[in-house]
CSV table of N, CA and C in Angstrom, one decimal:
chain,number,residue,atom,x,y,z
S,1447,UNK,N,-30.3,10.1,21.0
S,1447,UNK,CA,-29.2,9.5,21.7
S,1447,UNK,C,-29.0,10.4,23.0
S,1448,UNK,N,-28.9,9.7,24.1
S,1448,UNK,CA,-28.7,10.4,25.3
S,1448,UNK,C,-27.2,10.8,25.5
S,1449,UNK,N,-27.0,11.4,26.7
S,1449,UNK,CA,-25.7,11.9,27.0
S,1449,UNK,C,-24.7,10.7,27.1
S,1450,UNK,N,-25.2,9.6,27.6
S,1450,UNK,CA,-24.3,8.4,27.7
S,1450,UNK,C,-23.9,7.9,26.3
S,1451,UNK,N,-24.9,7.9,25.4
S,1451,UNK,CA,-24.6,7.5,24.0
S,1451,UNK,C,-23.6,8.3,23.3
S,1452,UNK,N,-23.6,9.6,23.5
S,1452,UNK,CA,-22.6,10.5,22.9
S,1452,UNK,C,-21.2,10.2,23.5
S,1453,UNK,N,-21.2,10.0,24.8
S,1453,UNK,CA,-19.9,9.7,25.5
S,1453,UNK,C,-19.3,8.4,25.0
S,1454,UNK,N,-20.1,7.4,24.8
S,1454,UNK,CA,-19.7,6.1,24.3
S,1454,UNK,C,-19.2,6.3,22.9
S,1455,UNK,N,-19.9,7.1,22.1
S,1455,UNK,CA,-19.5,7.3,20.7
S,1455,UNK,C,-18.1,8.0,20.6
S,1456,UNK,N,-17.9,8.9,21.5
S,1456,UNK,CA,-16.6,9.6,21.5
S,1456,UNK,C,-15.5,8.6,21.9
S,1457,UNK,N,-15.8,7.8,22.9
S,1457,UNK,CA,-14.8,6.8,23.3
S,1457,UNK,C,-14.5,5.8,22.2
S,1458,UNK,N,-15.6,5.4,21.5
S,1458,UNK,CA,-15.4,4.4,20.5
S,1458,UNK,C,-14.6,5.0,19.3
S,1459,UNK,N,-14.8,6.2,19.0
S,1459,UNK,CA,-14.0,6.9,17.9
S,1459,UNK,C,-12.6,7.0,18.3
S,1460,UNK,N,-12.3,7.4,19.5
S,1460,UNK,CA,-10.9,7.5,20.0
S,1460,UNK,C,-10.3,6.1,20.0
S,1461,UNK,N,-11.0,5.1,20.4
S,1461,UNK,CA,-10.5,3.7,20.4
S,1461,UNK,C,-10.1,3.3,19.0
S,1462,UNK,N,-11.0,3.5,18.1
S,1462,UNK,CA,-10.8,3.2,16.7
S,1462,UNK,C,-9.5,3.8,16.1
S,1463,UNK,N,-9.4,5.1,16.5
S,1463,UNK,CA,-8.2,5.9,16.0
S,1463,UNK,C,-6.9,5.3,16.6
S,1464,UNK,N,-7.0,4.8,17.9
S,1464,UNK,CA,-5.8,4.3,18.6
S,1464,UNK,C,-5.4,3.0,18.0
S,1465,UNK,N,-6.3,2.1,17.7
S,1465,UNK,CA,-6.0,0.8,17.2
S,1465,UNK,C,-5.8,0.7,15.7
S,1466,UNK,N,-6.1,1.8,15.0
S,1466,UNK,CA,-5.9,1.8,13.5
S,1466,UNK,C,-4.5,1.6,13.2
S,1467,UNK,N,-4.1,0.7,12.3
S,1467,UNK,CA,-2.7,0.5,12.0
S,1467,UNK,C,-2.1,1.8,11.4
S,1468,UNK,N,-0.9,2.0,11.8
S,1468,UNK,CA,-0.2,3.2,11.3
S,1468,UNK,C,0.8,2.7,10.3
S,1469,UNK,N,1.0,3.6,9.3
S,1469,UNK,CA,1.9,3.2,8.2
S,1469,UNK,C,3.0,4.2,8.1
S,1470,UNK,N,4.1,3.8,7.6
S,1470,UNK,CA,5.3,4.6,7.4
S,1470,UNK,C,5.4,4.9,5.9
S,1471,UNK,N,5.0,6.1,5.4
S,1471,UNK,CA,4.9,6.4,4.0
S,1471,UNK,C,6.2,6.2,3.3
S,1472,UNK,N,7.3,6.7,3.9
S,1472,UNK,CA,8.6,6.6,3.2
S,1472,UNK,C,9.0,5.1,3.1
S,1473,UNK,N,8.8,4.3,4.1
S,1473,UNK,CA,9.1,2.9,4.0
S,1473,UNK,C,8.3,2.2,2.9
S,1474,UNK,N,7.0,2.5,2.9
S,1474,UNK,CA,6.1,1.9,1.9
S,1474,UNK,C,6.5,2.3,0.5
S,1475,UNK,N,6.9,3.5,0.3
S,1475,UNK,CA,7.3,3.9,-1.0
S,1475,UNK,C,8.6,3.3,-1.4
S,1476,UNK,N,9.5,3.1,-0.4
S,1476,UNK,CA,10.7,2.3,-0.7
S,1476,UNK,C,10.4,0.9,-1.1
S,1477,UNK,N,9.6,0.2,-0.4
S,1477,UNK,CA,9.2,-1.1,-0.8
S,1477,UNK,C,8.6,-1.2,-2.2
S,1478,UNK,N,7.7,-0.2,-2.5
S,1478,UNK,CA,7.1,-0.2,-3.8
S,1478,UNK,C,8.2,0.1,-4.9
S,1479,UNK,N,9.0,1.0,-4.7
S,1479,UNK,CA,10.0,1.4,-5.7
S,1479,UNK,C,11.1,0.4,-5.9
S,1480,UNK,N,11.4,-0.4,-4.9
S,1480,UNK,CA,12.5,-1.4,-5.0
S,1480,UNK,C,12.0,-2.8,-5.4
S,1481,UNK,N,10.8,-3.0,-5.5
S,1481,UNK,CA,10.2,-4.3,-5.8
S,1481,UNK,C,10.6,-4.6,-7.3
S,1482,UNK,N,11.2,-5.8,-7.5
S,1482,UNK,CA,11.5,-6.3,-8.8
S,1482,UNK,C,11.0,-7.7,-8.9
S,1483,UNK,N,10.9,-8.2,-10.1
S,1483,UNK,CA,10.4,-9.5,-10.3
S,1483,UNK,C,11.4,-10.6,-10.0
S,1484,UNK,N,11.1,-11.6,-9.2
S,1484,UNK,CA,12.0,-12.7,-8.9
S,1484,UNK,C,11.8,-13.7,-10.0
S,1485,UNK,N,12.7,-14.7,-10.0
S,1485,UNK,CA,12.7,-15.8,-11.0
S,1485,UNK,C,11.5,-16.6,-10.8
S,1486,UNK,N,11.0,-16.8,-9.6
S,1486,UNK,CA,9.8,-17.7,-9.4
S,1486,UNK,C,8.5,-17.0,-9.5
S,1487,UNK,N,8.5,-15.7,-9.8
S,1487,UNK,CA,7.3,-14.9,-9.8
S,1487,UNK,C,6.8,-14.6,-11.2
S,1488,UNK,N,5.5,-14.9,-11.4
S,1488,UNK,CA,4.9,-14.6,-12.7
S,1488,UNK,C,4.7,-13.1,-12.9
S,1489,UNK,N,4.5,-12.7,-14.1
S,1489,UNK,CA,4.2,-11.2,-14.4
S,1489,UNK,C,2.9,-10.8,-13.7
S,1490,UNK,N,1.9,-11.6,-13.7
S,1490,UNK,CA,0.7,-11.3,-13.0
S,1490,UNK,C,0.8,-11.2,-11.5
S,1491,UNK,N,1.7,-12.0,-10.9
S,1491,UNK,CA,1.9,-11.9,-9.5
S,1491,UNK,C,2.7,-10.6,-9.2
S,1492,UNK,N,3.6,-10.3,-10.1
S,1492,UNK,CA,4.3,-9.0,-9.9
S,1492,UNK,C,3.4,-7.8,-9.9
S,1493,UNK,N,2.5,-7.8,-10.9
S,1493,UNK,CA,1.6,-6.7,-11.0
S,1493,UNK,C,0.6,-6.6,-9.8
S,1494,UNK,N,0.2,-7.8,-9.3
S,1494,UNK,CA,-0.7,-7.8,-8.1
S,1494,UNK,C,0.1,-7.3,-6.9
S,1495,UNK,N,1.3,-7.6,-6.8
S,1495,UNK,CA,2.2,-7.1,-5.7
S,1495,UNK,C,2.3,-5.6,-5.8
S,1496,UNK,N,2.6,-5.1,-7.0
S,1496,UNK,CA,2.6,-3.7,-7.2
S,1496,UNK,C,1.4,-3.0,-6.7
S,1497,UNK,N,0.2,-3.5,-7.1
S,1497,UNK,CA,-1.1,-2.9,-6.7
S,1497,UNK,C,-1.3,-3.0,-5.2
S,1498,UNK,N,-0.8,-4.0,-4.6
S,1498,UNK,CA,-1.0,-4.1,-3.1
S,1498,UNK,C,0.0,-3.1,-2.4
S,1499,UNK,N,1.2,-3.0,-2.9
S,1499,UNK,CA,2.2,-2.1,-2.3
S,1499,UNK,C,1.8,-0.7,-2.5
S,1500,UNK,N,1.3,-0.3,-3.7
S,1500,UNK,CA,1.0,1.1,-3.9
S,1500,UNK,C,-0.1,1.7,-3.1
S,1501,UNK,N,-1.0,0.8,-2.6
S,1501,UNK,CA,-2.1,1.3,-1.8
S,1501,UNK,C,-1.7,2.1,-0.5
S,1502,UNK,N,-0.5,1.7,0.0
S,1502,UNK,CA,0.0,2.4,1.2
S,1502,UNK,C,0.9,3.5,1.0
S,1503,UNK,N,1.1,3.9,-0.3
S,1503,UNK,CA,2.1,4.9,-0.6
S,1503,UNK,C,1.5,6.3,-0.7
S,1504,UNK,N,0.2,6.4,-0.8
S,1504,UNK,CA,-0.5,7.7,-0.8
S,1504,UNK,C,0.0,8.6,-2.0
S,1505,UNK,N,0.2,7.9,-3.2
S,1505,UNK,CA,0.5,8.6,-4.4
S,1505,UNK,C,-0.8,9.2,-5.0
S,1506,UNK,N,-0.7,10.3,-5.6
S,1506,UNK,CA,-1.9,10.9,-6.2
S,1506,UNK,C,-2.4,10.1,-7.4
S,1507,UNK,N,-1.5,9.6,-8.2
S,1507,UNK,CA,-1.9,8.8,-9.4
S,1507,UNK,C,-1.2,7.4,-9.3
S,1508,UNK,N,-1.8,6.6,-8.4
S,1508,UNK,CA,-1.2,5.3,-8.1
S,1508,UNK,C,-1.3,4.4,-9.4
S,1509,UNK,N,-2.3,4.5,-10.2
S,1509,UNK,CA,-2.4,3.7,-11.4
S,1509,UNK,C,-1.2,3.9,-12.3
S,1510,UNK,N,-0.8,5.2,-12.5
S,1510,UNK,CA,0.4,5.5,-13.3
S,1510,UNK,C,1.6,5.0,-12.7
S,1511,UNK,N,1.7,5.0,-11.4
S,1511,UNK,CA,2.9,4.5,-10.7
S,1511,UNK,C,3.1,3.0,-10.9
S,1512,UNK,N,1.9,2.3,-10.9
S,1512,UNK,CA,2.0,0.8,-11.1
S,1512,UNK,C,2.4,0.6,-12.6
S,1513,UNK,N,1.9,1.4,-13.5
S,1513,UNK,CA,2.2,1.2,-14.9
S,1513,UNK,C,3.7,1.4,-15.1
S,1514,UNK,N,4.3,2.5,-14.5
S,1514,UNK,CA,5.7,2.8,-14.6
S,1514,UNK,C,6.5,1.7,-14.0
S,1515,UNK,N,6.1,1.1,-12.8
S,1515,UNK,CA,6.9,0.1,-12.1
S,1515,UNK,C,6.8,-1.2,-13.0
S,1516,UNK,N,5.7,-1.4,-13.7
S,1516,UNK,CA,5.7,-2.6,-14.6
S,1516,UNK,C,6.8,-2.6,-15.6
S,1517,UNK,N,7.0,-1.4,-16.1
S,1517,UNK,CA,8.1,-1.2,-17.1
S,1517,UNK,C,9.5,-1.3,-16.5
S,1518,UNK,N,9.7,-0.7,-15.3
S,1518,UNK,CA,11.0,-0.7,-14.7
S,1518,UNK,C,11.3,-1.9,-13.9
S,1519,UNK,N,10.3,-2.5,-13.2
S,1519,UNK,CA,10.5,-3.5,-12.2
S,1519,UNK,C,10.6,-4.9,-12.8
S,1520,UNK,N,10.5,-5.1,-14.1
S,1520,UNK,CA,10.6,-6.4,-14.6
S,1520,UNK,C,12.1,-6.7,-14.9
S,1521,UNK,N,12.6,-7.4,-13.9
S,1521,UNK,CA,14.0,-7.8,-14.0
S,1521,UNK,C,14.1,-9.3,-14.3
S,1522,UNK,N,13.8,-9.6,-15.5
S,1522,UNK,CA,13.7,-11.1,-15.9
S,1522,UNK,C,14.4,-11.3,-17.2
S,1523,UNK,N,15.1,-12.4,-17.4
S,1523,UNK,CA,15.9,-12.7,-18.6
S,1523,UNK,C,15.0,-12.8,-19.8
S,1524,UNK,N,13.9,-13.4,-19.7
S,1524,UNK,CA,13.0,-13.6,-20.9
S,1524,UNK,C,12.2,-12.5,-21.3
S,1525,UNK,N,12.1,-11.5,-20.4
S,1525,UNK,CA,11.2,-10.3,-20.7
S,1525,UNK,C,11.9,-9.2,-21.3
């Protein structure tokens, strides 16, 4: 790779870093921790939503967090 290739590589990496979506960890954790089951939502949909939300929370043990939220977040009359 020549000098031009290295320069382009650096610019590409900087561009990727610039356009990479930024997340707000506190807000993501808030959304995850306050999510409860709605009347129209199935249990499977709720668990899927938990799994999607926890990805942006940066928890060390996200599987355990989802498990705990399944127990706490089910706010449904029949459950």
